[in-house]
mmCIF file of C-alpha atoms and ligand atoms in Angstrom:
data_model
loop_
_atom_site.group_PDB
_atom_site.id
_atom_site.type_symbol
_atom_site.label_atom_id
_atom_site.label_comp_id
_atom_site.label_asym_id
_atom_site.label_seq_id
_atom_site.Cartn_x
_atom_site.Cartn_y
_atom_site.Cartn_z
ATOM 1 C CA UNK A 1 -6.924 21.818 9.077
ATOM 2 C CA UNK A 2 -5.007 24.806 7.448
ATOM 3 C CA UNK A 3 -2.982 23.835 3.957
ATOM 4 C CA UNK A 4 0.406 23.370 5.249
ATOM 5 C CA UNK A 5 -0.684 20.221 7.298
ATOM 6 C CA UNK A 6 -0.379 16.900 6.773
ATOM 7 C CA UNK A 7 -1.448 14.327 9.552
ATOM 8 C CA UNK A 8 -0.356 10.657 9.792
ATOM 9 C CA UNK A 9 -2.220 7.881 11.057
ATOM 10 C CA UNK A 10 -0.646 4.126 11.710
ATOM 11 C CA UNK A 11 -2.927 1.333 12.293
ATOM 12 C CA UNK A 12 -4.181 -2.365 10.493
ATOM 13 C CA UNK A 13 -8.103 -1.196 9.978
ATOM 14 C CA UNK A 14 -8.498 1.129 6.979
ATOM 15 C CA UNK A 15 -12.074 2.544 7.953
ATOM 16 C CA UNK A 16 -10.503 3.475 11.436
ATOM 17 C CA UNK A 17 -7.947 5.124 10.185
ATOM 18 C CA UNK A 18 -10.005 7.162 7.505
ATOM 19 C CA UNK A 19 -12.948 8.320 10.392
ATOM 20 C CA UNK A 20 -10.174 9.382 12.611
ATOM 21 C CA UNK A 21 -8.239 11.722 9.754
ATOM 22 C CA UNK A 22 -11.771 13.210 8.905
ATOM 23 C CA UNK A 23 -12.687 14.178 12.453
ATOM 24 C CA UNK A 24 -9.181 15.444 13.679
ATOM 25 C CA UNK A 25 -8.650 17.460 9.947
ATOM 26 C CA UNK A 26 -12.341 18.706 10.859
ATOM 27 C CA UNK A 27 -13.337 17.754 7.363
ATOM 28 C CA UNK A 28 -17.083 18.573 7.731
ATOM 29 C CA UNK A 29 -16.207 22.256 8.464
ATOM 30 C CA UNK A 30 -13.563 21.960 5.391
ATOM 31 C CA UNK A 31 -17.218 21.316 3.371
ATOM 32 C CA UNK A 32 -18.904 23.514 4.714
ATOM 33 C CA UNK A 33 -23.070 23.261 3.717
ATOM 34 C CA UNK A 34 -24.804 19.940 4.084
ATOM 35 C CA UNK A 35 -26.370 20.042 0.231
ATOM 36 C CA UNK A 36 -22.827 20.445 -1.045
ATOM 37 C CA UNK A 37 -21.832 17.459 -3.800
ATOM 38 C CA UNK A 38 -18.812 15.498 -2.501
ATOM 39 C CA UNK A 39 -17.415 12.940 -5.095
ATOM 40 C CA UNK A 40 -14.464 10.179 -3.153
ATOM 41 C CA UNK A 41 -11.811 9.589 -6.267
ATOM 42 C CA UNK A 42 -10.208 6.164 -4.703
ATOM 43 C CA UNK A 43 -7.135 4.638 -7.385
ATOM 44 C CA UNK A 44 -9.079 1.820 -8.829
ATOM 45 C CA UNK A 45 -6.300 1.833 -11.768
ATOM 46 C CA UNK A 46 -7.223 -2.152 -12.571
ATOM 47 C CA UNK A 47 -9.309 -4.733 -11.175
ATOM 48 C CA UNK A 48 -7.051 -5.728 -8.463
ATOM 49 C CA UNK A 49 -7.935 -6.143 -4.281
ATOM 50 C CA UNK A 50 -5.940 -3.522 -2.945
ATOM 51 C CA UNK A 51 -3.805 -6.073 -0.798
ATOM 52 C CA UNK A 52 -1.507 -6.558 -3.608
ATOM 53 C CA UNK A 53 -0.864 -2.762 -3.491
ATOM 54 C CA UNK A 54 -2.017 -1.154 -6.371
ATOM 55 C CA UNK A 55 -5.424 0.152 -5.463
ATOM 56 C CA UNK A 56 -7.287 2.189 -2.755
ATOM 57 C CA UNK A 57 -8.362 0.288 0.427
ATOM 58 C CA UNK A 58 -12.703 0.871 0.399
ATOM 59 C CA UNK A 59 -12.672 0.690 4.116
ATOM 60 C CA UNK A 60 -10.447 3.954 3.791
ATOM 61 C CA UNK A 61 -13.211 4.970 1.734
ATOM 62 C CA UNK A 62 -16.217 3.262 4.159
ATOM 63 C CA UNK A 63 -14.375 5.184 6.897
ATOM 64 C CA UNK A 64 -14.956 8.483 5.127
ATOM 65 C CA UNK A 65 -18.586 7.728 4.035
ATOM 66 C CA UNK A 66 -19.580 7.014 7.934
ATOM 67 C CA UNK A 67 -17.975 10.248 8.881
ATOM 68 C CA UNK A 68 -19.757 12.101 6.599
ATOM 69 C CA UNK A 69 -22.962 11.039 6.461
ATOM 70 C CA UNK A 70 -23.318 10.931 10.374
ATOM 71 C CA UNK A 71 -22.999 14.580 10.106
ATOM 72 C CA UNK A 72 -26.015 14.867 7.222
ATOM 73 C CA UNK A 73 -24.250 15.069 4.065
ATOM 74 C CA UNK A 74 -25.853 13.247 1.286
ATOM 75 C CA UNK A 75 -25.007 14.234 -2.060
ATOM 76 C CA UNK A 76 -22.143 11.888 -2.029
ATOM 77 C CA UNK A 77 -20.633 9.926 -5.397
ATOM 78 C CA UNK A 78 -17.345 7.854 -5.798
ATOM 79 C CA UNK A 79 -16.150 8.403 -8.886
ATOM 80 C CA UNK A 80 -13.081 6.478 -10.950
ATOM 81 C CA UNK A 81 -11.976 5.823 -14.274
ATOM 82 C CA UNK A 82 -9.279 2.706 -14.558
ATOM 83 C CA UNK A 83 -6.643 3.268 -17.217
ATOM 84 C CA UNK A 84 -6.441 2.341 -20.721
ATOM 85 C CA UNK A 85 -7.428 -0.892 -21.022
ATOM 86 C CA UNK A 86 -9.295 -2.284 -17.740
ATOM 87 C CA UNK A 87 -13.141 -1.757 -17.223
ATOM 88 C CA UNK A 88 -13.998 0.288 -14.397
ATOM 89 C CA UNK A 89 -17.126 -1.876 -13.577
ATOM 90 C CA UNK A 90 -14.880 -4.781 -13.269
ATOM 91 C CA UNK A 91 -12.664 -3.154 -10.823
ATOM 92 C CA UNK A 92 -15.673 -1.678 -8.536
ATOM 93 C CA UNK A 93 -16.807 -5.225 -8.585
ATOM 94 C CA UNK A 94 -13.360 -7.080 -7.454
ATOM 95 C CA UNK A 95 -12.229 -4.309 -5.193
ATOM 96 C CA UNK A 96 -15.031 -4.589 -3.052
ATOM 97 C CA UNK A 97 -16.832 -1.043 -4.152
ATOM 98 C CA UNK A 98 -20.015 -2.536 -5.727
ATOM 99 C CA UNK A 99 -20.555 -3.919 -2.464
ATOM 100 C CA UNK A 100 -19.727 -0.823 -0.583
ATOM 101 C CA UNK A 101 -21.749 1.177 -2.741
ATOM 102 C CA UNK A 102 -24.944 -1.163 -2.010
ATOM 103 C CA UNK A 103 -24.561 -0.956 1.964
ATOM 104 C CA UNK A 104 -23.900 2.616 2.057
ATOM 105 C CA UNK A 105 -26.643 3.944 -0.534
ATOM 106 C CA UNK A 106 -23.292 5.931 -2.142
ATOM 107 C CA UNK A 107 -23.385 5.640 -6.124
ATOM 108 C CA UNK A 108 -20.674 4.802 -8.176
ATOM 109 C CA UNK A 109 -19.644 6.765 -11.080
ATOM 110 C CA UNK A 110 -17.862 5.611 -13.924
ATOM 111 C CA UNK A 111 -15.713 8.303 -15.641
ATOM 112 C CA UNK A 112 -14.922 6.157 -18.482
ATOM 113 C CA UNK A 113 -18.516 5.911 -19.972
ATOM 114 C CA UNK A 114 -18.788 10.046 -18.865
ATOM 115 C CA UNK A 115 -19.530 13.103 -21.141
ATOM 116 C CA UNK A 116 -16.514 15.372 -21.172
ATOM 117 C CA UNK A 117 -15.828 19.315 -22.023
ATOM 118 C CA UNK A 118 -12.309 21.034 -23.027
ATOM 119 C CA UNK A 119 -11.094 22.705 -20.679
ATOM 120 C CA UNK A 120 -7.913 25.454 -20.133
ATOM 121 C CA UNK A 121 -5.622 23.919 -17.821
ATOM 122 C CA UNK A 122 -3.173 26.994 -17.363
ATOM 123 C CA UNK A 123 -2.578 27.184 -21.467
ATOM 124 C CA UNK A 124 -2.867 23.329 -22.174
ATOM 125 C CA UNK A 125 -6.508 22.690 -23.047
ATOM 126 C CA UNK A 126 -7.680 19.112 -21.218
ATOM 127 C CA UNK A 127 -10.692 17.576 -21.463
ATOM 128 C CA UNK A 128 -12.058 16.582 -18.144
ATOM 129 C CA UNK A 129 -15.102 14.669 -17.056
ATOM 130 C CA UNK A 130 -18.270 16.177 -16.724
ATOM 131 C CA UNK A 131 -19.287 13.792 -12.967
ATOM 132 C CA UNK A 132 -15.877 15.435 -12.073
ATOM 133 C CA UNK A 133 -16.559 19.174 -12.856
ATOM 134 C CA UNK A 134 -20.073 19.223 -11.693
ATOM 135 C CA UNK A 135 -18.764 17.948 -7.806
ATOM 136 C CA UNK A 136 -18.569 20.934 -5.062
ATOM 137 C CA UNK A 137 -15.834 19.250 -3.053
ATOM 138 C CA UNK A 138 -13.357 16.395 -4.362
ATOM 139 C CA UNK A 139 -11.924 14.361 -1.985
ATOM 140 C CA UNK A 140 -8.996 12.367 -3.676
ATOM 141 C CA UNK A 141 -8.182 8.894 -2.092
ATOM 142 C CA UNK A 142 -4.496 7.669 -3.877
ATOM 143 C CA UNK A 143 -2.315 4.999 -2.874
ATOM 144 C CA UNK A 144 1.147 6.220 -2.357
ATOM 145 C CA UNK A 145 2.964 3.948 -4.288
ATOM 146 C CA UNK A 146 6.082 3.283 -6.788
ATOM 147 C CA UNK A 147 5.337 4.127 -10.819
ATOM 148 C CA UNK A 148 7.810 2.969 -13.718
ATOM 149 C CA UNK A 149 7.848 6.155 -15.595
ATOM 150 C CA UNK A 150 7.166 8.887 -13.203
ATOM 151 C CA UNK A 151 8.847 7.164 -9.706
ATOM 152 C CA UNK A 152 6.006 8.501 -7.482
ATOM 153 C CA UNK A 153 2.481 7.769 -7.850
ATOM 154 C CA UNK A 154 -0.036 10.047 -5.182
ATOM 155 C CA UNK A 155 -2.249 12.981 -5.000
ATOM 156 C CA UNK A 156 -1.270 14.695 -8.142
ATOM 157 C CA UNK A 157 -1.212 11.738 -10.397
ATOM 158 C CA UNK A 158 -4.588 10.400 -9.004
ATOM 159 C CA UNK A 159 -6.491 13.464 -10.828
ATOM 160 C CA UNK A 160 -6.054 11.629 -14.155
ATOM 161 C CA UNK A 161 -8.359 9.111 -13.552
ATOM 162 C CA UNK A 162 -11.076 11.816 -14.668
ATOM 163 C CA UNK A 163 -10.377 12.690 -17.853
ATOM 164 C CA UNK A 164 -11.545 10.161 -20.706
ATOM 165 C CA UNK A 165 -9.172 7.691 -21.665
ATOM 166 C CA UNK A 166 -8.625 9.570 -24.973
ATOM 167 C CA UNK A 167 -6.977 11.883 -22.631
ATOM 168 C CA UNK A 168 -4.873 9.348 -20.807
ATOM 169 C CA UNK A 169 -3.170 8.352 -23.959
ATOM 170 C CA UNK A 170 -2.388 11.312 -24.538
ATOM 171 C CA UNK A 171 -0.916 12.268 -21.384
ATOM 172 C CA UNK A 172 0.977 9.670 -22.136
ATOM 173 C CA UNK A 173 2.323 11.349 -25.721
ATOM 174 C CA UNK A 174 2.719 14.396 -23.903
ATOM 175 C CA UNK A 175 5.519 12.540 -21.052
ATOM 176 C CA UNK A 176 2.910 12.483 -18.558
ATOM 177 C CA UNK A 177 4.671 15.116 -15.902
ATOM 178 C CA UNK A 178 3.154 18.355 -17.992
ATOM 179 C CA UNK A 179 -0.103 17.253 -18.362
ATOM 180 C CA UNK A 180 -0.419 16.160 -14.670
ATOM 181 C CA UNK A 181 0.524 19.231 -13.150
ATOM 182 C CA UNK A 182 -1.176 20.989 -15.538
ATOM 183 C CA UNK A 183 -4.565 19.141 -14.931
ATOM 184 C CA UNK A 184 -3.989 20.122 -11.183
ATOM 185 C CA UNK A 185 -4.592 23.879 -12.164
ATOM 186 C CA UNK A 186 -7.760 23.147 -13.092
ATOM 187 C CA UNK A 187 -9.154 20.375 -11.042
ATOM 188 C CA UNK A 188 -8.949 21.186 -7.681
ATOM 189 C CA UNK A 189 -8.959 18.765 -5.126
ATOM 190 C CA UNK A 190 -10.072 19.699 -1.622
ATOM 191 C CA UNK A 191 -9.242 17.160 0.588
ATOM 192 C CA UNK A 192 -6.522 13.751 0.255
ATOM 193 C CA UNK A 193 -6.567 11.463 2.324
ATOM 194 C CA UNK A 194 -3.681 8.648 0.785
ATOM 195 C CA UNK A 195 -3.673 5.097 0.956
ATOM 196 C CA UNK A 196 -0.156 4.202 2.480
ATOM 197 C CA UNK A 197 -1.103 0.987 3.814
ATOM 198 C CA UNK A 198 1.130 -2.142 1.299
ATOM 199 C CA UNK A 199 1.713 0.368 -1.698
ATOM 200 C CA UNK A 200 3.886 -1.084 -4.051
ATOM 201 C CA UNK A 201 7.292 -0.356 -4.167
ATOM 202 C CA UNK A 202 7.706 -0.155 -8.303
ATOM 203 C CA UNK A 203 4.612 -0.245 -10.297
ATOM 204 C CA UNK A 204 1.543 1.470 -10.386
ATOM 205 C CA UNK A 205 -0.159 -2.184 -10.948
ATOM 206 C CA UNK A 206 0.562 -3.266 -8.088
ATOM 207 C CA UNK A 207 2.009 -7.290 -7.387
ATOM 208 C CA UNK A 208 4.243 -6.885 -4.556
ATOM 209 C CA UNK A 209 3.021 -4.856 -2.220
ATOM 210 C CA UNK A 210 4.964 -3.396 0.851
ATOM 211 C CA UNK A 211 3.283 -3.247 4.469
ATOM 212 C CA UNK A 212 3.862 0.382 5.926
ATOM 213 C CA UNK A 213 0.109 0.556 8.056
ATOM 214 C CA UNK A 214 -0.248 4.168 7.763
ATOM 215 C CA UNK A 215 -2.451 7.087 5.793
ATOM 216 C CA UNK A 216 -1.918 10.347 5.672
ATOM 217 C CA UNK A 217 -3.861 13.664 5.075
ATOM 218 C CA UNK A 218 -3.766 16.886 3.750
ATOM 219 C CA UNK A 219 -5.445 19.946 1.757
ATOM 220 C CA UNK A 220 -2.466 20.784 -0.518
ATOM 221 C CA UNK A 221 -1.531 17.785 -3.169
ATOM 222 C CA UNK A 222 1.934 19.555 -3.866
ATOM 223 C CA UNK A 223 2.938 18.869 -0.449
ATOM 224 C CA UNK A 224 1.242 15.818 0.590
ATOM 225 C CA UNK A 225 3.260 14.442 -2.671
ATOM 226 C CA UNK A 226 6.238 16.356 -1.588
ATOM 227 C CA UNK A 227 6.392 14.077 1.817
ATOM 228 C CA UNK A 228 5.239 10.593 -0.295
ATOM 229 C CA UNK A 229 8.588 11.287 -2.025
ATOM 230 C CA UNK A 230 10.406 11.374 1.112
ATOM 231 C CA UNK A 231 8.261 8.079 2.405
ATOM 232 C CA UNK A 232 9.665 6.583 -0.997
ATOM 233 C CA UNK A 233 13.327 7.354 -0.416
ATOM 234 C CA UNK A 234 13.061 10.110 -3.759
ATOM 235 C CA UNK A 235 14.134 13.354 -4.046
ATOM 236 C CA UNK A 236 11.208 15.843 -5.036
ATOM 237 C CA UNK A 237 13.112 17.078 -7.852
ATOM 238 C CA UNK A 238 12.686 13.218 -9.140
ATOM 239 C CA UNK A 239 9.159 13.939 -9.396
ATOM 240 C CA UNK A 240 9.421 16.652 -11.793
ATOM 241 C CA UNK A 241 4.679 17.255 -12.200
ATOM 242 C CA UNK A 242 5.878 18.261 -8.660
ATOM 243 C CA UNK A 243 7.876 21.369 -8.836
ATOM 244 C CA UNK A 244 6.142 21.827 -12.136
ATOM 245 C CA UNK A 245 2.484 22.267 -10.252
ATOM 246 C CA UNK A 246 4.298 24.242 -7.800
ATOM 247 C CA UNK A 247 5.190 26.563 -10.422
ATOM 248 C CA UNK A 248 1.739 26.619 -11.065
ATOM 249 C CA UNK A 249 0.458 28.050 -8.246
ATOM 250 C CA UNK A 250 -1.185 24.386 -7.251
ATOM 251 C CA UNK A 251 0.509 24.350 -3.585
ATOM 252 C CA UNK A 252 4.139 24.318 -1.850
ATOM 253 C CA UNK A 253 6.936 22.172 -2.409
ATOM 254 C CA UNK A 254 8.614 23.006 0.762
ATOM 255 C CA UNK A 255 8.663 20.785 3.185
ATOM 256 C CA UNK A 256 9.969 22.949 5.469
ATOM 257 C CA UNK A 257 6.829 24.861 5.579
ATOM 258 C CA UNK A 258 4.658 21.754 6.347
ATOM 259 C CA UNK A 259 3.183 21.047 9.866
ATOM 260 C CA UNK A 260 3.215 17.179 10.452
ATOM 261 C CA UNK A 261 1.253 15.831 13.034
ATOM 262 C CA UNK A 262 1.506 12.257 13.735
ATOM 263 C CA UNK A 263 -2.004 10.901 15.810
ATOM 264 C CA UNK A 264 -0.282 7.823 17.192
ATOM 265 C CA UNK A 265 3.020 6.368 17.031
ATOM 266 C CA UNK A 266 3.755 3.319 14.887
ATOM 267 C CA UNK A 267 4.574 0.320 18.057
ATOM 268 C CA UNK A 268 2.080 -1.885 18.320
ATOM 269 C CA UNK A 269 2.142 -2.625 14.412
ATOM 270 C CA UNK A 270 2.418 -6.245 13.328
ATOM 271 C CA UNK A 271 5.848 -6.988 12.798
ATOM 272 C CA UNK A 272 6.896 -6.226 8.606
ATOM 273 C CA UNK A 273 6.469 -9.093 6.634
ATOM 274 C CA UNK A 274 8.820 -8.742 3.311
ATOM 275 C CA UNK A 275 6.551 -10.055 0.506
ATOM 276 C CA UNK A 276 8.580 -10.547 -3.284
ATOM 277 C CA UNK A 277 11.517 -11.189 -4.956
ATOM 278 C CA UNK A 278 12.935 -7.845 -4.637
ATOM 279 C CA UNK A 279 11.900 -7.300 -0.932
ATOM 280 C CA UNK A 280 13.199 -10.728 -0.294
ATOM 281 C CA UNK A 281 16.672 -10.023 -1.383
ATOM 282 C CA UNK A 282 16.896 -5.985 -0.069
ATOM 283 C CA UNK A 283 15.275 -8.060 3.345
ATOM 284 C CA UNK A 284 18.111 -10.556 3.363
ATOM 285 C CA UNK A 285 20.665 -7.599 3.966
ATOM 286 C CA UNK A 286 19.055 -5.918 6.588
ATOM 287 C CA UNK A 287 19.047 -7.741 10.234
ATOM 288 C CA UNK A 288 15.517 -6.610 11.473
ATOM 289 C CA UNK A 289 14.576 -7.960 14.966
ATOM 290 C CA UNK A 290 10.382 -6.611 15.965
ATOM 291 C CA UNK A 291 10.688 -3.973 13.275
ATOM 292 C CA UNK A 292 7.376 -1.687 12.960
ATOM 293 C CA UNK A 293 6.022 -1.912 9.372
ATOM 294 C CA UNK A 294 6.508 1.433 8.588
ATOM 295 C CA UNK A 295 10.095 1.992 9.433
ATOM 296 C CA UNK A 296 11.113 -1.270 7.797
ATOM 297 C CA UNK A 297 9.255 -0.306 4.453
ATOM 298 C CA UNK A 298 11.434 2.955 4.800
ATOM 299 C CA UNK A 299 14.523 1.159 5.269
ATOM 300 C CA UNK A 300 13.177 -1.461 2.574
ATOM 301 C CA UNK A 301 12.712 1.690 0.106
ATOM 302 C CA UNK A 302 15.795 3.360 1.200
ATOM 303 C CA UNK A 303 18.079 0.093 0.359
ATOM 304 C CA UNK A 304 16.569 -0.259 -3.244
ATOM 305 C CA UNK A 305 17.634 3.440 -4.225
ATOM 306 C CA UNK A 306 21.028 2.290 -2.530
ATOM 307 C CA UNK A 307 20.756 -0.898 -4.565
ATOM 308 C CA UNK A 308 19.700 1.010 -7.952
ATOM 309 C CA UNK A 309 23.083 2.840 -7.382
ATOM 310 C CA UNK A 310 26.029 0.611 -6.765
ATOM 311 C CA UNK A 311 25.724 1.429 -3.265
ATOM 312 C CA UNK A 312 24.920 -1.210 -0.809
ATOM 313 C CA UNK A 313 27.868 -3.063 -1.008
ATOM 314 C CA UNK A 314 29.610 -0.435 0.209
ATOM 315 C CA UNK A 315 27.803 -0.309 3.647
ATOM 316 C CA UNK A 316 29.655 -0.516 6.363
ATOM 317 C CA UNK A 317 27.748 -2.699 8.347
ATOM 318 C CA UNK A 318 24.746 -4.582 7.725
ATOM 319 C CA UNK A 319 21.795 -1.878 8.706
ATOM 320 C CA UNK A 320 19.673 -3.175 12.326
ATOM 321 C CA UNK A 321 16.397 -2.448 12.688
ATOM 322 C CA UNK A 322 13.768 -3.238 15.010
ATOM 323 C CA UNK A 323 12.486 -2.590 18.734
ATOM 324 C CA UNK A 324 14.456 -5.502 19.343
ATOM 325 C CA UNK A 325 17.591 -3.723 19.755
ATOM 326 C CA UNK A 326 16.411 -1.087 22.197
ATOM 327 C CA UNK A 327 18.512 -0.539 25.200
ATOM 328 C CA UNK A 328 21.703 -2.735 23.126
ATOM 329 C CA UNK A 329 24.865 -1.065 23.058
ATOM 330 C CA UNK A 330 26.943 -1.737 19.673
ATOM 331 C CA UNK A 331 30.199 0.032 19.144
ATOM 332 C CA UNK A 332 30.253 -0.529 15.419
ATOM 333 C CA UNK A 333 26.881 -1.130 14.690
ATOM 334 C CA UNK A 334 24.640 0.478 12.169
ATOM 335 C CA UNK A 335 21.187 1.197 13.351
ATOM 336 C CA UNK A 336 17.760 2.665 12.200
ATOM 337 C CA UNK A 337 15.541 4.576 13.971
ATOM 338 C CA UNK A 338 15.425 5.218 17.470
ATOM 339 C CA UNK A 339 15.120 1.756 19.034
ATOM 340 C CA UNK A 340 18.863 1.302 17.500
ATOM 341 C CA UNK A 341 20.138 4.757 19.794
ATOM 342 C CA UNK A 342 22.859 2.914 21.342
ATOM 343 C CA UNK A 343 24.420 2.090 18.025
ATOM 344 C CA UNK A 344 27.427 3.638 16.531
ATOM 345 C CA UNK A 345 26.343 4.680 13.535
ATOM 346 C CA UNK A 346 22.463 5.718 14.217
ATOM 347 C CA UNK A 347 19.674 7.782 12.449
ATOM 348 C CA UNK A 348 17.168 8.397 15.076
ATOM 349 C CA UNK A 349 13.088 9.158 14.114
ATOM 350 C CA UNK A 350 10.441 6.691 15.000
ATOM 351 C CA UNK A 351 10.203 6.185 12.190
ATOM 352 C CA UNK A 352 12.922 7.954 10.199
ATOM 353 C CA UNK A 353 11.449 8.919 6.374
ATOM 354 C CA UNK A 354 13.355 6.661 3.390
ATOM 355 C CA UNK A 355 14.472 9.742 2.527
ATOM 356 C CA UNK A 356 16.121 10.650 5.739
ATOM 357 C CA UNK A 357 17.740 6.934 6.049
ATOM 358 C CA UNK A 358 19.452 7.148 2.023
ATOM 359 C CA UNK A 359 20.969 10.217 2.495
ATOM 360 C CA UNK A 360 21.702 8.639 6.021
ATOM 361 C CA UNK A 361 23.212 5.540 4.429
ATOM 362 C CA UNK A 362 25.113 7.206 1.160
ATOM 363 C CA UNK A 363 26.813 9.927 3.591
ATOM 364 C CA UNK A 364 28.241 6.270 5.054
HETATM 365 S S1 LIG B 1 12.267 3.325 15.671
HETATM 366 FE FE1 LIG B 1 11.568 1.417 16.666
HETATM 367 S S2 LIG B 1 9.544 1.878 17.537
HETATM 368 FE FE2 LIG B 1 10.066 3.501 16.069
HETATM 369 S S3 LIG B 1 9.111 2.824 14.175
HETATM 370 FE FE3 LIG B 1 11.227 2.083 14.154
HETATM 371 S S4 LIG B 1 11.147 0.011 14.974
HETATM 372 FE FE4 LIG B 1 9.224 1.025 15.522
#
């Protein structure tokens, strides 16, 4: 896999999904020598099942620990710190990762009881975590999912979870964005391989979690984030630790420059089911009829940016969606994706980005 990709799986079975990334990214060449220490960073930010969206699937991470040690490596660690204020343990424990850990013989590290050093992180000094700086190869495992302050929660953001929690607070003081990509210039991840499965829409905590049944990998964190943004229905330049690592000399912004590979195409998903308040009401304005997770968790995304600005009552037609309307002819329809072709108004893609469907919808 050369930098610039990114491939996307869809599917309903997380350790699938994860075994099939490794092998077609070639990870085990990626790594190189068998005695090489490889630590898994999943987002374990609370003690919460990753169903309600806030944390990293383990069978994402079971998927990745098969691959690997099939092919002989063994020095292997999953390592997390949960933010200020839950226990680590207690999250390996109700996320399923104590258990993993016990099947698979794969330790678990806690960064929050670790020994940390200062570090210079491109002229901000950081203190990272010792289990962190000792690995060989960091494979980062984030969630792609909504955050209150910084919009975007992925790759880049994911890092923080080892430095102490002295740190995190003061990330925090520091507006979170500088010390993030900052961080990134001196942790290096090697490998990502992101949870977009139910992320939530909004908060990094999780609670209402949106079904899109996909993950997606990549070698550069500026660009896997880069395309999260445009799964979210943001802008890069919303993200602003994006351009900011960039600038850094962390990876590429440019999505233009990225290869995208998708492995299999998205039919066959379950049918979206809107969970929450918020998805309820953004649901009741869309008429969906067989729509694939992932494109209706676009559209869902897409209609709350529409919704955040004034817009959506200033649609023209209520947005269709779904495999449903394939083959229907509508002369003043609005339709998403490419099952809605013979609409008038259409954005094809299967399935269009939320990006690609709100600048779709506002040009309306
Ligand atoms: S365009 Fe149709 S087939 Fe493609 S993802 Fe959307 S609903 Fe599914």
């Amino acid at each position: 896999m050369e930098r610039n990709e990114l491939l996307l799986v869809y599917g309903q079975d997380p350790k699938r999904m994860a075994y099939r990334l490794a092998d077609e990214a070639g990870l085990d060449q990626l790594i190189g020598d068998r005695q090489r220490r490889v630590g898994l960073k999943p987002n374990l930010v609370l003690a919460s099942p990753a169903e309600n969206g806030a944390t990293t699937h383990p069978g994402l991470v079971e998927g990745l620990i098969d691959y690997l040690q099939e092919r002989g490596f063994s020095k292997l660690c999953i390592l997390e710190g949960s933010w200020v204020g839950a226990r680590t343990r207690e999250a390996f424990r109700l996320c399923g990762y104590e258990e993993l850990s016990a099947r698979t013989g794969v330790p678990l590290v806690d960064t929050q009881t670790d020994g940390a050093r200062e570090y210079d992180c491109h002229g901000l000094p950081i203190r990272i975590c010792d289990s962190a700086m000792a690995l060989d190869f960091l494979i980062n495992l984030p969630v792609i999912k909504g955050h209150c302050q910084t919009y975007l929660t992925c790759a880049l953001k994911n890092l923080k979870g080892l430095v102490p929690n002295a740190e995190k607070r003061r990330f925090h003081s520091l507006g979170l964005h500088k010390p993030i990509a900052h961080l990134n210039a001196k942790l290096r991840q090697d490998f990502i391989l992101a949870d977009g499965i139910c992320g939530d829409l909004n908060f990094e905590e999780g609670g209402n979690p949106v079904p899109a049944g996909r993950a997606l990998a990549g070698r550069d964190p500026v660009l896997l984030d880069s395309y999260a943004c445009a799964l979210l229905g943001l802008a890069p330049d919303e993200v602003p630790y994006i351009s900011l690592a960039a600038s850094l000399g962390v990876g590429c912004a440019d999505l233009g420059k990225a290869t995208i590979q998708e492995l299999n195409r998205p039919q066959g998903l379950p049918t979206a089911k809107a969970q929450g308040r918020l998805v309820r009401r953004l649901a009741s304005r869309i008429c969906a009829k067989e729509a694939c997770s992932a494109c209706y968790a676009a559209l869902i995304h897409a209609m709350e940016k529409l919704d955040a600005e004034g817009l959506l009552d200033r649609l023209p037609e209520t947005p269709c969606i779904g495999q449903g309307f394939r083959g229907q002819q509508s002369p003043k329809g609005l339709g998403i994706g490419r099952c809605c072709a013979g609409f008038a108004h259409n954005l094809p893609g299967c399935p269009p980005t939320a990006r690609q469907i709100r600048d779709f919808l506002q040009n309306l």
